[in-house]
Amino acid sequence: MPEQTLTPEQTLTPEQARTPEQATTAARSRTVRFGYHGSTEVVDRIVRLAGRERADVQLVEYDIADPFRGVRAGELDVMIVKFGINEPDLVTSRVLTEDARAVVVGSGHPLAGRASVSIEELADYDAFAPPGVFPAYVWDDVVPPRTPAGRPIRRVRRVRTVPEMMRTVAAGDAVHISLVSLADLAPPGIEVVPIHDLPPAPVTLAWVRGAEEHDHVREFITTAEAEASR
């Protein structure tokens, strides 16, 4: 029996044989809808841990005043969480990385220009209350109600967005106790000064319980966890 000769189309892999439209649809089906807030620098760290490229994720910035709405509504597959959460319907990954602590101040503030500051010094200035429905127990980690020495921190300023917070800080003596990654978003007139006596924030991924049943989402999470554990 004569040997059968395969045509070029018959030698293509299933991936190669797809039309451009089919390939686009397949790529979208594996895109991880990734919720984040603030700087994308920490996002990029996690994407690298997962062995992916930025093009493999659809970045969606969530509203800090209602942080879990998007993931609960099914609009996100995973979201970045900083500090620990205790939400019965949400699951979190292992700690994947950390974000160091810092304070956001105006460039004319008495603490501006310092190499670092102590959390004890920040009790001298107005800080911010939690925005919107942001969980109060998480905010206690972000902006502690008291310093380690017992001094109360005046959490009295109220805003709903990072740009609004930046404008408030730039205009007066208020401070925002936050994270070093906010330096990526700081406009002129704002400085982000490290806090040397607060531990860094642990960074994890969170998702709705059961949502990781999608293969590409589960693979993203487990690969990032395994690489972070090395």
CSV table of C-alpha atoms in Angstrom, one decimal:
chain,number,residue,atom,x,y,z
A,1,MET,CA,0.0,0.0,0.0
A,2,PRO,CA,1.6,3.4,-1.0
A,3,GLU,CA,2.6,5.7,1.8
A,4,GLN,CA,0.1,8.4,2.5
A,5,THR,CA,1.4,12.0,2.1
A,6,LEU,CA,0.0,14.5,4.6
A,7,THR,CA,-1.0,17.9,3.4
A,8,PRO,CA,0.3,20.9,5.3
A,9,GLU,CA,-3.1,21.4,6.9
A,10,GLN,CA,-3.0,17.8,8.2
A,11,THR,CA,0.4,18.3,9.8
A,12,LEU,CA,-0.7,21.3,11.8
A,13,THR,CA,-1.3,21.0,15.5
A,14,PRO,CA,-4.8,21.8,16.8
A,15,GLU,CA,-3.5,25.2,18.1
A,16,GLN,CA,-2.0,26.0,14.7
A,17,ALA,CA,-5.1,24.9,12.7
A,18,ARG,CA,-7.3,27.4,14.4
A,19,THR,CA,-8.6,30.4,12.5
A,20,PRO,CA,-7.5,33.8,13.9
A,21,GLU,CA,-11.0,34.2,15.3
A,22,GLN,CA,-10.9,30.8,17.1
A,23,ALA,CA,-7.4,31.6,18.5
A,24,THR,CA,-8.7,34.9,19.8
A,25,THR,CA,-11.7,33.2,21.5
A,26,ALA,CA,-9.4,30.5,23.0
A,27,ALA,CA,-7.0,33.1,24.3
A,28,ARG,CA,-9.8,35.1,25.9
A,29,SER,CA,-11.1,31.9,27.6
A,30,ARG,CA,-7.8,31.6,29.3
A,31,THR,CA,-7.4,35.2,30.3
A,32,VAL,CA,-7.5,35.7,34.0
A,33,ARG,CA,-9.7,38.7,35.1
A,34,PHE,CA,-7.4,40.2,37.7
A,35,GLY,CA,-8.6,42.8,40.2
A,36,TYR,CA,-6.2,45.2,41.7
A,37,HIS,CA,-6.1,48.6,43.4
A,38,GLY,CA,-3.4,51.2,43.2
A,39,SER,CA,0.0,50.4,41.8
A,40,THR,CA,0.4,47.6,39.2
A,41,GLU,CA,3.9,46.8,40.4
A,42,VAL,CA,2.7,44.2,42.8
A,43,VAL,CA,0.4,42.8,40.1
A,44,ASP,CA,3.4,42.3,37.8
A,45,ARG,CA,5.2,40.4,40.6
A,46,ILE,CA,2.3,38.0,40.9
A,47,VAL,CA,1.9,37.6,37.2
A,48,ARG,CA,5.6,36.6,36.9
A,49,LEU,CA,5.2,34.1,39.8
A,50,ALA,CA,2.3,32.5,37.8
A,51,GLY,CA,4.5,32.2,34.8
A,52,ARG,CA,2.4,34.5,32.7
A,53,GLU,CA,2.8,37.7,30.8
A,54,ARG,CA,0.8,40.9,31.4
A,55,ALA,CA,-1.1,40.1,28.2
A,56,ASP,CA,-2.5,36.9,29.8
A,57,VAL,CA,-4.4,38.9,32.4
A,58,GLN,CA,-7.2,41.5,32.1
A,59,LEU,CA,-6.5,44.1,34.7
A,60,VAL,CA,-9.6,45.6,36.4
A,61,GLU,CA,-9.1,48.2,39.1
A,62,TYR,CA,-11.6,47.7,41.9
A,63,ASP,CA,-13.2,50.4,44.0
A,64,ILE,CA,-11.4,50.6,47.4
A,65,ALA,CA,-14.7,51.9,48.9
A,66,ASP,CA,-16.4,48.5,48.0
A,67,PRO,CA,-13.4,46.2,47.3
A,68,PHE,CA,-15.2,42.8,47.1
A,69,ARG,CA,-18.1,43.8,44.9
A,70,GLY,CA,-16.4,42.8,41.6
A,71,VAL,CA,-15.2,39.4,42.6
A,72,ARG,CA,-18.6,38.6,44.2
A,73,ALA,CA,-20.5,39.7,41.1
A,74,GLY,CA,-18.4,37.3,39.0
A,75,GLU,CA,-16.7,40.2,37.1
A,76,LEU,CA,-13.3,39.1,38.4
A,77,ASP,CA,-11.6,35.7,38.7
A,78,VAL,CA,-9.1,36.8,41.4
A,79,MET,CA,-8.2,40.0,43.2
A,80,ILE,CA,-5.2,41.2,45.1
A,81,VAL,CA,-5.7,41.4,48.8
A,82,LYS,CA,-3.2,43.1,51.2
A,83,PHE,CA,-3.5,42.1,54.8
A,84,GLY,CA,-5.7,39.3,56.0
A,85,ILE,CA,-9.4,39.0,55.3
A,86,ASN,CA,-12.1,37.0,57.0
A,87,GLU,CA,-15.0,36.8,54.5
A,88,PRO,CA,-16.9,33.5,54.6
A,89,ASP,CA,-17.6,33.4,50.9
A,90,LEU,CA,-14.0,34.3,49.8
A,91,VAL,CA,-10.9,32.1,49.7
A,92,THR,CA,-7.3,33.4,49.9
A,93,SER,CA,-4.1,32.0,48.5
A,94,ARG,CA,-0.8,31.6,50.4
A,95,VAL,CA,1.2,34.8,50.9
A,96,LEU,CA,2.7,35.5,47.5
A,97,THR,CA,4.7,38.6,48.2
A,98,GLU,CA,4.8,41.6,50.6
A,99,ASP,CA,4.3,45.4,50.3
A,100,ALA,CA,6.3,47.5,52.7
A,101,ARG,CA,4.6,50.2,54.9
A,102,ALA,CA,4.9,53.9,54.2
A,103,VAL,CA,3.1,57.2,54.9
A,104,VAL,CA,1.8,59.5,52.2
A,105,VAL,CA,2.5,63.2,53.0
A,106,GLY,CA,2.5,66.5,51.2
A,107,SER,CA,5.9,67.8,50.1
A,108,GLY,CA,5.6,70.7,52.6
A,109,HIS,CA,4.8,68.4,55.5
A,110,PRO,CA,7.1,68.3,58.5
A,111,LEU,CA,7.9,64.6,57.8
A,112,ALA,CA,8.6,65.1,54.1
A,113,GLY,CA,12.1,64.4,53.0
A,114,ARG,CA,12.9,61.9,55.7
A,115,ALA,CA,14.5,58.6,55.0
A,116,SER,CA,11.9,56.9,57.2
A,117,VAL,CA,9.5,57.7,60.0
A,118,SER,CA,8.1,55.9,63.1
A,119,ILE,CA,4.5,55.0,63.4
A,120,GLU,CA,4.6,56.8,66.8
A,121,GLU,CA,5.3,60.1,65.0
A,122,LEU,CA,2.2,59.8,62.9
A,123,ALA,CA,-0.1,60.0,65.9
A,124,ASP,CA,0.5,63.8,65.8
A,125,TYR,CA,-1.4,64.2,62.6
A,126,ASP,CA,-4.9,63.5,61.2
A,127,ALA,CA,-5.2,60.2,59.3
A,128,PHE,CA,-8.0,58.6,57.3
A,129,ALA,CA,-11.1,56.6,58.3
A,130,PRO,CA,-12.1,53.6,56.1
A,131,PRO,CA,-13.7,54.6,52.8
A,132,GLY,CA,-17.2,53.4,51.9
A,133,VAL,CA,-17.9,49.8,53.0
A,134,PHE,CA,-14.2,48.8,53.3
A,135,PRO,CA,-14.1,46.3,56.1
A,136,ALA,CA,-13.2,48.0,59.4
A,137,TYR,CA,-11.2,45.0,60.7
A,138,VAL,CA,-8.9,45.2,57.6
A,139,TRP,CA,-8.6,49.0,58.0
A,140,ASP,CA,-7.3,48.4,61.5
A,141,ASP,CA,-4.3,46.7,59.9
A,142,VAL,CA,-3.9,49.5,57.2
A,143,VAL,CA,-4.3,52.4,59.6
A,144,PRO,CA,-3.9,51.1,63.2
A,145,PRO,CA,-6.2,52.7,65.7
A,146,ARG,CA,-3.3,53.0,68.1
A,147,THR,CA,0.5,53.0,67.9
A,148,PRO,CA,2.4,50.2,69.7
A,149,ALA,CA,3.0,52.6,72.6
A,150,GLY,CA,-0.7,53.2,72.9
A,151,ARG,CA,-1.1,56.6,71.3
A,152,PRO,CA,-4.4,56.9,69.4
A,153,ILE,CA,-4.2,57.6,65.7
A,154,ARG,CA,-6.8,60.2,64.7
A,155,ARG,CA,-8.6,58.4,61.8
A,156,VAL,CA,-10.9,61.4,61.1
A,157,ARG,CA,-10.4,62.3,57.4
A,158,ARG,CA,-12.8,60.8,54.9
A,159,VAL,CA,-12.3,60.2,51.2
A,160,ARG,CA,-13.4,57.5,48.7
A,161,THR,CA,-10.6,57.4,46.2
A,162,VAL,CA,-6.8,57.5,46.0
A,163,PRO,CA,-6.7,60.7,43.9
A,164,GLU,CA,-9.0,62.4,46.5
A,165,MET,CA,-6.7,61.2,49.3
A,166,MET,CA,-3.7,62.6,47.5
A,167,ARG,CA,-5.3,66.0,47.0
A,168,THR,CA,-6.3,66.1,50.7
A,169,VAL,CA,-2.8,65.2,51.8
A,170,ALA,CA,-1.2,67.7,49.5
A,171,ALA,CA,-3.4,70.5,50.8
A,172,GLY,CA,-2.5,70.2,54.5
A,173,ASP,CA,-1.0,68.3,57.4
A,174,ALA,CA,-3.1,65.1,57.1
A,175,VAL,CA,-1.2,61.8,56.5
A,176,HIS,CA,-2.2,58.5,55.0
A,177,ILE,CA,-0.7,55.4,56.5
A,178,SER,CA,-0.4,53.0,53.6
A,179,LEU,CA,2.1,51.1,51.5
A,180,VAL,CA,5.3,51.8,49.6
A,181,SER,CA,3.7,50.8,46.3
A,182,LEU,CA,1.6,54.0,46.3
A,183,ALA,CA,4.8,55.8,45.3
A,184,ASP,CA,4.1,54.7,41.8
A,185,LEU,CA,0.9,56.8,41.8
A,186,ALA,CA,2.2,59.9,43.7
A,187,PRO,CA,1.7,63.1,41.8
A,188,PRO,CA,4.0,66.2,42.2
A,189,GLY,CA,3.6,67.6,45.6
A,190,ILE,CA,3.3,64.2,47.3
A,191,GLU,CA,6.0,62.1,49.0
A,192,VAL,CA,5.8,58.5,50.2
A,193,VAL,CA,8.1,57.9,53.2
A,194,PRO,CA,8.8,54.4,54.5
A,195,ILE,CA,7.6,53.5,58.0
A,196,HIS,CA,10.4,51.6,59.7
A,197,ASP,CA,8.5,50.1,62.6
A,198,LEU,CA,5.5,48.5,61.0
A,199,PRO,CA,5.7,45.1,59.4
A,200,PRO,CA,5.1,44.8,55.6
A,201,ALA,CA,1.6,43.9,54.4
A,202,PRO,CA,1.2,40.3,53.2
A,203,VAL,CA,-0.1,40.1,49.7
A,204,THR,CA,-2.4,37.2,48.6
A,205,LEU,CA,-5.0,36.5,46.0
A,206,ALA,CA,-8.7,36.2,46.9
A,207,TRP,CA,-11.6,34.6,44.9
A,208,VAL,CA,-15.1,33.4,45.5
A,209,ARG,CA,-15.2,30.0,47.0
A,210,GLY,CA,-15.6,27.5,44.1
A,211,ALA,CA,-14.6,29.9,41.3
A,212,GLU,CA,-11.2,28.3,41.0
A,213,GLU,CA,-12.9,25.3,39.3
A,214,HIS,CA,-11.9,26.9,36.0
A,215,ASP,CA,-8.7,25.2,34.9
A,216,HIS,CA,-6.9,28.3,33.8
A,217,VAL,CA,-7.7,30.1,37.1
A,218,ARG,CA,-6.7,27.2,39.2
A,219,GLU,CA,-3.4,26.9,37.3
A,220,PHE,CA,-2.7,30.6,37.7
A,221,ILE,CA,-3.2,30.4,41.5
A,222,THR,CA,-1.3,27.1,42.1
A,223,THR,CA,1.6,28.1,39.9
A,224,ALA,CA,2.0,31.5,41.7
A,225,GLU,CA,1.8,29.7,45.1
A,226,ALA,CA,4.4,27.1,44.2
A,227,GLU,CA,6.8,29.7,42.8
A,228,ALA,CA,6.4,31.9,45.9
A,229,SER,CA,7.2,29.0,48.1
A,230,ARG,CA,10.6,28.4,46.5
